[in-house]
Short mmCIF file of C-alpha atoms in Angstrom, two decimals:
data_model
loop_
_atom_site.label_atom_id
_atom_site.label_comp_id
_atom_site.label_asym_id
_atom_site.label_seq_id
_atom_site.Cartn_x
_atom_site.Cartn_y
_atom_site.Cartn_z
CA UNK A 1 -23.83 1.15 -0.99
CA UNK A 2 -21.96 -0.74 -3.69
CA UNK A 3 -20.86 0.61 -7.07
CA UNK A 4 -18.62 -2.16 -8.34
CA UNK A 5 -18.84 -5.93 -8.18
CA UNK A 6 -16.65 -7.64 -5.59
CA UNK A 7 -13.05 -8.27 -6.57
CA UNK A 8 -12.77 -10.91 -9.29
CA UNK A 9 -10.48 -13.81 -8.37
CA UNK A 10 -9.77 -17.17 -9.91
CA UNK A 11 -12.04 -19.74 -8.20
CA UNK A 12 -9.12 -21.60 -6.64
CA UNK A 13 -7.73 -18.34 -5.18
CA UNK A 14 -11.10 -17.29 -3.78
CA UNK A 15 -11.56 -20.74 -2.21
CA UNK A 16 -8.05 -20.56 -0.74
CA UNK A 17 -8.81 -17.20 0.86
CA UNK A 18 -12.20 -18.38 2.07
CA UNK A 19 -10.66 -21.39 3.81
CA UNK A 20 -8.35 -19.03 5.71
CA UNK A 21 -11.08 -16.58 6.70
CA UNK A 22 -13.48 -19.38 7.65
CA UNK A 23 -11.01 -21.60 9.48
CA UNK A 24 -12.22 -23.71 12.39
CA UNK A 25 -11.04 -21.27 15.07
CA UNK A 26 -12.77 -18.29 13.43
CA UNK A 27 -16.03 -20.16 12.87
CA UNK A 28 -16.14 -21.52 16.42
CA UNK A 29 -15.66 -18.01 17.83
CA UNK A 30 -18.76 -16.68 16.03
CA UNK A 31 -20.64 -18.72 13.44
CA UNK A 32 -20.19 -20.01 9.93
CA UNK A 33 -22.74 -17.53 8.62
CA UNK A 34 -21.05 -14.59 10.31
CA UNK A 35 -17.61 -15.61 9.08
CA UNK A 36 -18.92 -16.00 5.53
CA UNK A 37 -20.66 -12.61 5.70
CA UNK A 38 -17.44 -10.89 6.79
CA UNK A 39 -15.46 -12.61 4.04
CA UNK A 40 -17.93 -11.53 1.34
CA UNK A 41 -17.89 -8.01 2.76
CA UNK A 42 -14.09 -7.98 2.52
CA UNK A 43 -14.13 -9.01 -1.16
CA UNK A 44 -16.64 -6.25 -1.83
CA UNK A 45 -14.60 -3.59 -0.02
CA UNK A 46 -11.44 -4.46 -1.94
CA UNK A 47 -12.95 -3.34 -5.25
CA UNK A 48 -13.75 0.12 -3.85
CA UNK A 49 -11.29 2.90 -2.95
CA UNK A 50 -10.72 3.88 0.70
CA UNK A 51 -12.70 6.82 2.10
CA UNK A 52 -9.61 9.02 2.51
CA UNK A 53 -6.51 9.98 0.57
CA UNK A 54 -3.49 9.85 2.87
CA UNK A 55 -0.31 11.89 2.40
CA UNK A 56 2.77 12.02 4.57
CA UNK A 57 4.54 15.33 5.16
CA UNK A 58 8.31 15.49 4.76
CA UNK A 59 8.95 17.00 8.18
CA UNK A 60 12.67 17.19 7.38
CA UNK A 61 12.01 20.22 5.15
CA UNK A 62 8.87 21.86 6.52
CA UNK A 63 6.36 21.84 9.33
CA UNK A 64 3.08 19.98 8.99
CA UNK A 65 1.19 23.22 9.60
CA UNK A 66 2.96 24.98 6.71
CA UNK A 67 2.48 22.09 4.28
CA UNK A 68 -1.17 21.71 5.26
CA UNK A 69 -1.73 25.39 4.44
CA UNK A 70 -0.09 24.98 1.01
CA UNK A 71 -2.12 21.84 0.33
CA UNK A 72 -5.41 23.57 1.16
CA UNK A 73 -4.60 26.26 -1.41
CA UNK A 74 -3.77 23.61 -4.01
CA UNK A 75 -7.00 21.71 -3.38
CA UNK A 76 -9.08 24.87 -3.77
CA UNK A 77 -7.65 25.31 -7.28
CA UNK A 78 -7.75 21.65 -8.22
CA UNK A 79 -11.29 20.89 -7.04
CA UNK A 80 -12.82 24.03 -8.63
CA UNK A 81 -13.93 25.53 -5.36
CA UNK A 82 -15.28 22.32 -3.82
CA UNK A 83 -14.36 22.66 -0.16
CA UNK A 84 -12.88 19.60 1.55
CA UNK A 85 -10.99 19.58 4.85
CA UNK A 86 -7.39 18.50 5.31
CA UNK A 87 -7.11 16.74 8.66
CA UNK A 88 -3.95 16.11 10.68
CA UNK A 89 -3.97 12.60 12.11
CA UNK A 90 -3.83 12.75 15.93
CA UNK A 91 -1.74 9.57 16.33
CA UNK A 92 0.39 10.11 13.21
CA UNK A 93 1.43 13.77 13.44
CA UNK A 94 3.14 13.79 10.02
CA UNK A 95 0.07 12.40 8.20
CA UNK A 96 -2.67 14.43 6.51
CA UNK A 97 -6.07 13.04 5.50
CA UNK A 98 -8.32 14.27 2.67
CA UNK A 99 -11.86 12.86 2.37
CA UNK A 100 -12.73 11.21 -0.94
CA UNK A 101 -16.08 12.41 -2.34
CA UNK A 102 -18.06 9.65 -4.00
CA UNK A 103 -19.33 7.65 -5.60
CA UNK A 104 -20.88 10.65 -7.35
CA UNK A 105 -24.31 10.16 -8.84
CA UNK A 106 -25.83 11.34 -12.13
CA UNK A 107 -22.59 11.47 -14.11
CA UNK A 108 -23.64 11.29 -17.76
CA UNK A 109 -21.94 8.65 -19.90
CA UNK A 110 -20.76 9.75 -23.35
CA UNK A 111 -20.76 7.92 -26.66
CA UNK A 112 -17.03 8.53 -27.13
CA UNK A 113 -15.09 6.34 -24.75
CA UNK A 114 -11.68 4.99 -23.84
CA UNK A 115 -10.84 1.74 -22.09
CA UNK A 116 -7.88 1.58 -19.70
CA UNK A 117 -6.06 -1.30 -18.07
CA UNK A 118 -6.98 -2.37 -14.55
CA UNK A 119 -3.90 -0.81 -12.94
CA UNK A 120 -4.56 2.52 -14.64
CA UNK A 121 -8.21 2.27 -13.64
CA UNK A 122 -7.28 1.75 -10.00
CA UNK A 123 -5.12 4.90 -10.11
CA UNK A 124 -7.95 6.93 -11.67
CA UNK A 125 -10.25 5.95 -8.82
CA UNK A 126 -7.70 7.42 -6.41
CA UNK A 127 -7.33 10.77 -8.18
CA UNK A 128 -4.97 10.20 -11.11
CA UNK A 129 -5.44 11.36 -14.67
CA UNK A 130 -5.23 8.81 -17.49
CA UNK A 131 -1.72 8.42 -18.85
CA UNK A 132 -1.19 7.30 -22.43
CA UNK A 133 0.47 3.92 -21.64
CA UNK A 134 -2.63 2.92 -19.65
CA UNK A 135 -5.05 3.40 -22.57
CA UNK A 136 -5.99 0.08 -24.17
CA UNK A 137 -8.80 1.10 -26.53
CA UNK A 138 -10.45 4.28 -27.82
CA UNK A 139 -13.41 5.16 -30.01
CA UNK A 140 -12.47 5.52 -33.68
CA UNK A 141 -13.62 9.16 -33.84
CA UNK A 142 -11.86 10.37 -30.66
CA UNK A 143 -9.96 13.64 -31.08
CA UNK A 144 -8.29 16.19 -28.76
CA UNK A 145 -10.76 18.19 -26.69
CA UNK A 146 -13.49 15.55 -26.75
CA UNK A 147 -15.34 14.75 -23.54
CA UNK A 148 -15.05 10.98 -23.22
CA UNK A 149 -16.14 8.32 -20.77
CA UNK A 150 -13.43 6.19 -19.18
CA UNK A 151 -13.89 2.49 -18.44
CA UNK A 152 -11.61 -0.04 -16.76
CA UNK A 153 -10.98 -3.44 -18.38
CA UNK A 154 -10.78 -5.21 -15.05
CA UNK A 155 -10.03 -8.69 -16.44
CA UNK A 156 -7.47 -7.66 -19.05
CA UNK A 157 -9.44 -9.00 -22.02
CA UNK A 158 -9.42 -5.91 -24.28
CA UNK A 159 -7.00 -5.96 -27.22
CA UNK A 160 -4.56 -3.06 -27.48
CA UNK A 161 -5.75 -0.57 -30.06
CA UNK A 162 -9.34 -1.79 -30.21
CA UNK A 163 -12.01 0.70 -31.33
CA UNK A 164 -14.67 -0.75 -29.04
CA UNK A 165 -14.92 -3.29 -26.26
CA UNK A 166 -18.01 -5.19 -25.13
CA UNK A 167 -16.36 -7.25 -22.38
CA UNK A 168 -16.48 -6.68 -18.62
CA UNK A 169 -15.72 -3.02 -18.00
CA UNK A 170 -16.42 -0.59 -15.17
CA UNK A 171 -17.29 3.09 -15.57
CA UNK A 172 -14.79 5.43 -13.88
CA UNK A 173 -16.03 8.88 -14.93
CA UNK A 174 -15.46 11.39 -17.71
CA UNK A 175 -12.43 13.28 -18.95
CA UNK A 176 -11.17 15.48 -21.76
CA UNK A 177 -8.93 13.85 -24.34
CA UNK A 178 -5.50 15.41 -24.83
CA UNK A 179 -4.77 13.35 -27.95
CA UNK A 180 -6.56 11.75 -30.87
CA UNK A 181 -6.95 8.01 -31.18
CA UNK A 182 -4.41 8.05 -34.01
CA UNK A 183 -1.85 9.85 -31.85
CA UNK A 184 -2.33 7.40 -28.99
CA UNK A 185 -1.89 4.28 -31.10
CA UNK A 186 0.57 5.66 -33.66
CA UNK A 187 3.21 3.10 -32.76
CA UNK A 188 6.81 3.63 -31.72
CA UNK A 189 8.11 5.53 -29.95
CA UNK A 190 5.45 5.03 -27.31
CA UNK A 191 3.91 8.26 -26.11
CA UNK A 192 3.94 9.18 -22.45
CA UNK A 193 2.21 11.84 -20.38
CA UNK A 194 -1.47 12.54 -19.81
CA UNK A 195 -3.80 11.13 -22.46
CA UNK A 196 -7.10 12.04 -20.79
CA UNK A 197 -7.53 14.70 -18.11
CA UNK A 198 -10.26 13.61 -15.72
CA UNK A 199 -12.92 16.27 -15.10
CA UNK A 200 -15.83 14.18 -13.75
CA UNK A 201 -14.35 11.23 -11.86
CA UNK A 202 -16.72 8.85 -10.16
CA UNK A 203 -14.71 9.40 -6.96
CA UNK A 204 -13.47 12.95 -6.48
CA UNK A 205 -9.99 12.60 -5.06
CA UNK A 206 -7.13 15.07 -5.54
CA UNK A 207 -4.35 14.36 -8.03
CA UNK A 208 -0.87 14.54 -6.50
CA UNK A 209 1.01 14.46 -9.79
CA UNK A 210 3.57 17.24 -9.36
CA UNK A 211 1.83 18.63 -6.26
CA UNK A 212 4.32 19.81 -3.59
CA UNK A 213 6.71 16.99 -4.54
CA UNK A 214 9.41 17.95 -2.01
CA UNK A 215 6.95 18.11 0.87
CA UNK A 216 4.39 15.33 0.33
CA UNK A 217 4.51 11.59 -0.25
CA UNK A 218 1.31 9.81 -1.26
CA UNK A 219 1.10 6.84 1.10
CA UNK A 220 -1.64 4.54 2.38
CA UNK A 221 -2.38 5.10 6.07
CA UNK A 222 -1.14 1.69 7.33
CA UNK A 223 2.10 2.18 5.37
CA UNK A 224 2.66 5.41 7.27
CA UNK A 225 2.05 3.59 10.57
CA UNK A 226 4.96 1.19 9.91
CA UNK A 227 7.86 3.62 10.37
CA UNK A 228 6.31 4.95 13.58
CA UNK A 229 6.04 1.39 14.91
CA UNK A 230 9.71 0.83 14.01
CA UNK A 231 10.44 4.01 16.05
CA UNK A 232 13.90 4.82 14.62
CA UNK A 233 16.17 6.99 16.75
CA UNK A 234 18.82 9.54 15.70
CA UNK A 235 22.26 7.98 15.31
CA UNK A 236 21.08 4.43 14.70
CA UNK A 237 21.97 2.16 11.80
CA UNK A 238 18.80 0.90 10.17
CA UNK A 239 18.12 -1.51 7.31
CA UNK A 240 15.14 -1.34 4.97
CA UNK A 241 15.49 -4.79 3.43
CA UNK A 242 12.97 -4.47 0.55
CA UNK A 243 12.83 -0.72 0.19
CA UNK A 244 11.45 0.35 -3.20
CA UNK A 245 10.05 2.85 -4.02
CA UNK A 246 11.40 4.42 -0.84
CA UNK A 247 8.33 5.78 0.93
CA UNK A 248 9.09 3.99 4.18
CA UNK A 249 12.84 4.58 3.73
CA UNK A 250 12.43 8.35 3.55
CA UNK A 251 9.94 8.22 6.42
CA UNK A 252 12.49 6.40 8.61
CA UNK A 253 15.19 8.96 7.76
CA UNK A 254 12.86 11.88 8.50
CA UNK A 255 11.84 10.42 11.89
CA UNK A 256 15.55 10.10 12.71
CA UNK A 257 15.97 13.79 11.80
CA UNK A 258 18.40 12.58 9.11
CA UNK A 259 20.90 11.65 11.82
CA UNK A 260 22.28 8.13 11.51
CA UNK A 261 22.38 5.69 8.62
CA UNK A 262 19.53 4.16 6.64
CA UNK A 263 20.52 1.34 4.27
CA UNK A 264 17.95 0.61 1.56
CA UNK A 265 18.12 -2.54 -0.56
CA UNK A 266 16.22 -3.63 -3.64
CA UNK A 267 17.22 -6.04 -6.37
CA UNK A 268 15.77 -4.05 -9.29
CA UNK A 269 18.09 -1.24 -10.40
CA UNK A 270 15.36 1.09 -11.70
CA UNK A 271 13.63 0.91 -8.31
CA UNK A 272 16.88 1.68 -6.51
CA UNK A 273 17.27 4.78 -8.66
CA UNK A 274 13.77 5.81 -7.59
CA UNK A 275 14.79 5.47 -3.93
CA UNK A 276 17.83 7.67 -4.57
CA UNK A 277 15.71 10.24 -6.39
CA UNK A 278 13.22 10.39 -3.52
CA UNK A 279 16.01 10.79 -0.97
CA UNK A 280 17.53 13.63 -3.01
CA UNK A 281 14.14 15.29 -3.51
CA UNK A 282 13.39 15.14 0.21
CA UNK A 283 16.84 16.48 1.13
CA UNK A 284 17.77 13.37 3.13
CA UNK A 285 21.47 12.58 3.30
CA UNK A 286 21.39 9.61 5.69
CA UNK A 287 20.03 7.18 3.06
CA UNK A 288 22.30 4.87 1.09
CA UNK A 289 20.57 2.70 -1.49
CA UNK A 290 22.03 -0.43 -3.11
CA UNK A 291 20.86 -2.70 -5.89
CA UNK A 292 21.14 -5.96 -3.98
CA UNK A 293 19.04 -9.04 -3.30
CA UNK A 294 17.96 -9.01 0.34
CA UNK A 295 18.21 -12.79 0.55
CA UNK A 296 21.97 -12.45 0.00
CA UNK A 297 22.45 -9.48 2.36
CA UNK A 298 24.10 -11.56 5.12
CA UNK A 299 27.87 -11.93 4.88
CA UNK A 300 28.61 -15.63 5.31
CA UNK A 301 32.40 -15.57 4.89
CA UNK A 302 33.56 -13.63 7.94
CA UNK A 303 37.23 -13.91 6.95
CA UNK A 304 36.84 -11.58 3.96
CA UNK A 305 37.38 -7.85 4.32
CA UNK A 306 34.22 -5.90 5.01
CA UNK A 307 33.13 -2.63 3.45
CA UNK A 308 30.18 -0.31 3.68
CA UNK A 309 28.26 -2.04 0.90
CA UNK A 310 26.25 -5.27 1.17
CA UNK A 311 26.52 -8.05 2.16
CA UNK A 312 26.72 -7.12 5.85
CA UNK A 313 28.15 -8.82 8.92
CA UNK A 314 25.76 -10.52 11.35
CA UNK A 315 24.17 -8.26 13.97
CA UNK A 316 25.08 -5.03 12.15
CA UNK A 317 21.79 -3.14 12.53
CA UNK A 318 19.89 -1.51 15.37
CA UNK A 319 16.51 -1.82 13.64
CA UNK A 320 15.31 -3.58 10.51
CA UNK A 321 12.18 -3.11 8.45
CA UNK A 322 11.04 -6.04 6.34
CA UNK A 323 8.14 -4.72 4.29
CA UNK A 324 8.03 -8.02 2.53
CA UNK A 325 7.18 -8.82 -1.09
CA UNK A 326 3.65 -10.20 -0.92
CA UNK A 327 0.56 -11.11 -2.92
CA UNK A 328 -0.74 -7.54 -2.48
CA UNK A 329 -4.33 -8.66 -1.98
CA UNK A 330 -5.02 -5.89 0.51
CA UNK A 331 -4.56 -3.09 -2.02
CA UNK A 332 -7.59 -0.95 -2.83
CA UNK A 333 -9.25 -0.42 -5.20
CA UNK A 334 -8.49 -3.84 -6.69
CA UNK A 335 -11.28 -5.02 -8.96
CA UNK A 336 -9.64 -8.15 -10.32
CA UNK A 337 -6.66 -10.37 -9.64
CA UNK A 338 -5.75 -12.82 -12.37
CA UNK A 339 -3.05 -14.59 -10.37
CA UNK A 340 -3.07 -18.35 -10.01
CA UNK A 341 -3.06 -20.02 -6.62
CA UNK A 342 0.55 -21.05 -7.24
CA UNK A 343 1.51 -17.38 -7.66
CA UNK A 344 -0.35 -16.27 -4.53
CA UNK A 345 1.17 -19.08 -2.45
CA UNK A 346 4.70 -18.46 -3.74
CA UNK A 347 5.38 -15.56 -1.36
CA UNK A 348 5.44 -17.39 1.96
CA UNK A 349 8.78 -19.20 1.31
CA UNK A 350 10.37 -16.01 -0.01
CA UNK A 351 9.22 -14.05 3.04
CA UNK A 352 10.72 -16.66 5.35
CA UNK A 353 14.09 -16.49 3.60
CA UNK A 354 14.14 -12.72 3.94
CA UNK A 355 12.99 -12.90 7.57
CA UNK A 356 15.76 -15.35 8.44
CA UNK A 357 18.36 -12.98 6.98
CA UNK A 358 16.84 -10.05 8.88
CA UNK A 359 17.03 -11.88 12.23
CA UNK A 360 20.73 -12.62 11.71
CA UNK A 361 21.50 -9.04 10.69
CA UNK A 362 19.79 -7.58 13.77
CA UNK A 363 21.85 -6.85 16.87
CA UNK A 364 20.72 -8.07 20.32
CA UNK A 365 18.24 -5.58 21.74
CA UNK A 366 17.29 -4.51 18.22
CA UNK A 367 13.82 -4.25 16.70
CA UNK A 368 12.50 -6.03 13.61
CA UNK A 369 9.22 -4.91 12.02
CA UNK A 370 7.56 -7.21 9.49
CA UNK A 371 4.72 -5.88 7.32
CA UNK A 372 2.70 -6.79 4.25
CA UNK A 373 -0.09 -5.20 2.20
CA UNK A 374 -1.99 -8.45 1.89
CA UNK A 375 -4.84 -10.21 3.72
CA UNK A 376 -3.83 -13.89 3.62
CA UNK A 377 -3.38 -15.82 6.85
CA UNK A 378 -0.34 -17.58 5.36
CA UNK A 379 1.64 -14.38 4.76
CA UNK A 380 0.71 -12.74 8.05
CA UNK A 381 -0.30 -14.60 11.22
CA UNK A 382 1.21 -17.90 10.07
CA UNK A 383 4.52 -16.13 9.49
CA UNK A 384 4.49 -14.74 13.01
CA UNK A 385 3.75 -18.19 14.48
CA UNK A 386 6.58 -19.66 12.39
CA UNK A 387 9.01 -16.92 13.46
CA UNK A 388 8.31 -17.37 17.17
CA UNK A 389 8.76 -21.14 16.88
CA UNK A 390 11.89 -20.87 14.73
CA UNK A 391 13.82 -18.09 16.47
CA UNK A 392 13.87 -18.39 20.29
CA UNK A 393 15.75 -15.09 20.45
CA UNK A 394 12.67 -13.18 19.23
CA UNK A 395 9.85 -11.79 21.35
CA UNK A 396 6.69 -10.21 19.99
CA UNK A 397 6.24 -6.61 21.12
CA UNK A 398 3.21 -4.31 21.54
CA UNK A 399 2.95 -1.57 18.93
CA UNK A 400 2.57 2.18 19.11
CA UNK A 401 0.66 3.81 17.57
CA UNK A 402 -2.15 1.29 17.81
CA UNK A 403 -4.60 1.89 14.93
CA UNK A 404 -5.34 -1.48 13.31
CA UNK A 405 -7.33 -4.32 14.86
CA UNK A 406 -5.93 -7.47 16.44
CA UNK A 407 -4.72 -10.42 14.39
CA UNK A 408 -6.94 -13.11 12.93
CA UNK A 409 -7.49 -16.49 14.56
CA UNK A 410 -6.39 -19.71 12.90
CA UNK A 411 -2.59 -19.62 13.06
CA UNK A 412 -2.21 -20.98 16.59
CA UNK A 413 -1.26 -17.66 18.15
CA UNK A 414 -2.32 -16.92 21.72
CA UNK A 415 -4.87 -14.14 22.40
CA UNK A 416 -2.04 -12.05 23.88
CA UNK A 417 0.05 -12.44 20.74
CA UNK A 418 -2.90 -11.57 18.50
CA UNK A 419 -3.44 -8.36 20.48
CA UNK A 420 0.18 -7.35 19.93
CA UNK A 421 -0.21 -7.50 16.14
CA UNK A 422 -2.02 -5.03 13.88
CA UNK A 423 -4.30 -6.23 11.08
CA UNK A 424 -6.04 -3.54 9.05
CA UNK A 425 -9.30 -5.05 7.82
CA UNK A 426 -11.34 -3.07 5.25
CA UNK A 427 -14.46 -5.09 6.09
CA UNK A 428 -14.52 -3.58 9.61
CA UNK A 429 -16.91 -0.84 8.43
CA UNK A 430 -19.71 -0.72 5.85
CA UNK A 431 -19.00 0.88 2.48
CA UNK A 432 -19.36 4.63 2.83
CA UNK A 433 -20.88 6.97 0.27
CA UNK A 434 -19.65 10.52 0.83
CA UNK A 435 -20.77 13.84 -0.59
CA UNK A 436 -19.66 17.41 0.12
CA UNK A 437 -22.57 18.04 2.46
CA UNK A 438 -21.96 14.97 4.60
CA UNK A 439 -18.27 15.86 4.92
CA UNK A 440 -19.18 19.40 6.01
CA UNK A 441 -21.51 18.01 8.70
CA UNK A 442 -19.14 15.30 9.96
CA UNK A 443 -17.25 15.63 13.24
CA UNK A 444 -13.46 15.50 13.00
CA UNK A 445 -13.22 12.55 15.41
CA UNK A 446 -15.72 10.57 13.30
CA UNK A 447 -13.72 11.22 10.13
CA UNK A 448 -10.48 10.13 11.83
CA UNK A 449 -12.19 6.95 13.03
CA UNK A 450 -13.40 6.21 9.49
CA UNK A 451 -9.96 6.88 7.98
CA UNK A 452 -8.42 4.40 10.44
CA UNK A 453 -10.93 1.70 9.56
CA UNK A 454 -11.68 2.20 5.85
CA UNK A 455 -8.16 1.79 4.48
CA UNK A 456 -6.24 -0.92 2.61
CA UNK A 457 -5.73 -4.44 3.96
CA UNK A 458 -2.41 -4.48 5.84
CA UNK A 459 -0.50 -6.34 8.56
CA UNK A 460 2.26 -5.32 11.00
CA UNK A 461 4.29 -7.37 13.48
CA UNK A 462 7.02 -6.02 15.77
CA UNK A 463 9.74 -8.22 17.27
CA UNK A 464 12.49 -7.61 19.81
CA UNK A 465 15.71 -9.64 19.53
CA UNK A 466 16.46 -10.49 23.17
CA UNK A 467 19.83 -12.16 22.77
CA UNK A 468 22.55 -12.87 20.26
CA UNK A 469 21.69 -15.22 17.43
CA UNK A 470 22.34 -18.78 18.51
CA UNK A 471 24.00 -21.43 16.39
CA UNK A 472 20.59 -23.05 15.99
CA UNK A 473 19.17 -19.80 14.59
CA UNK A 474 22.07 -19.51 12.16
CA UNK A 475 21.34 -22.94 10.77
CA UNK A 476 17.67 -22.21 10.04
#
């Protein structure tokens, strides 16, 4: 079952990825044909949405049972009586799973249409309505109340304000226009809000815009695993080094029962404000967010007076999360990536700088969790191999909960080390087509298994700092 073409990449980027996924160690463990088949399957999965929508419950304000009950009521209204279950994840007790119905067949395409940008299109496939800034083109006769077909310009070739577009576009479903074409492209000031309300999406997935905002956070399943792997404890001092928009930050604070201190850093002020807003909305008082570059978070001049703001003294934190800036090639759905190879490869040096700072800021006996939402060997397994070789004070640790698969071969890691890592690989299962009837017939344990497998591409490593940072470590 395949609705969309595989993710579009520049040839040099696709070749770069292929070399990693078909490295000598991988090929020798199976075969060249099998490795190539898995790689092509991965590219195909990336263009399609996961089989489940995942939301995390803010357990600081309400019980999972209570929020689940409220969510079921909301879904009944939103999905016009279509009955879908809301499952509590057995290994992630604060996570709820909602099956995505689709791709739906026999949706009629209309003459009136609108073209949206790729990012907007990705959001629509996961349940969002179409917001005005995402609309790139619209039929010349479009007016409020019209039923229109929505297409995604996956390669970014459509000109803003165009009346038609014959380039590469992908059908996303139908919606009802809230505005006329003239109103959408009237010029400054730019309009905001919903431009098209989706009524027949290709994938039926609930919208969470304004839905139980104090109690739910829309979060991919592997992203919700991360804070549990970090395992924060009440009273600890914890650093979220690259924190925006604050999903993992608020998760950490909630798991600590809001007892202790969670420092959140990001170098973009608007994103820091979003972290603060989320903390306030969730009623979490233990979070302090700063607009600060994580690379500069270590205080080098120990003679200066220290305060509560960054930079921080060495070995100041009990646990550190480095959810590193990355190429993001594990995100789904992701129909096209226009990045150059230089852009994709630029993240490894940045990640190493941030990792080096994190090691120095971590106290002996402390835990460092490194994660990315990408699939490249260079940003994941190679970084772990580099870290173990560079910092003798670090030891790789097993992870709980254990939901992802083991790490990929090709970075020189031992089988034991690979088993201690978690790589979430969307190609692990065939593409699933789901309808209401098949969901009603499915066993709960089968749906949980599918949700664990058919998610975004993601990677998690957990380290223990066994001893104080040596002089050699400080010089790296």
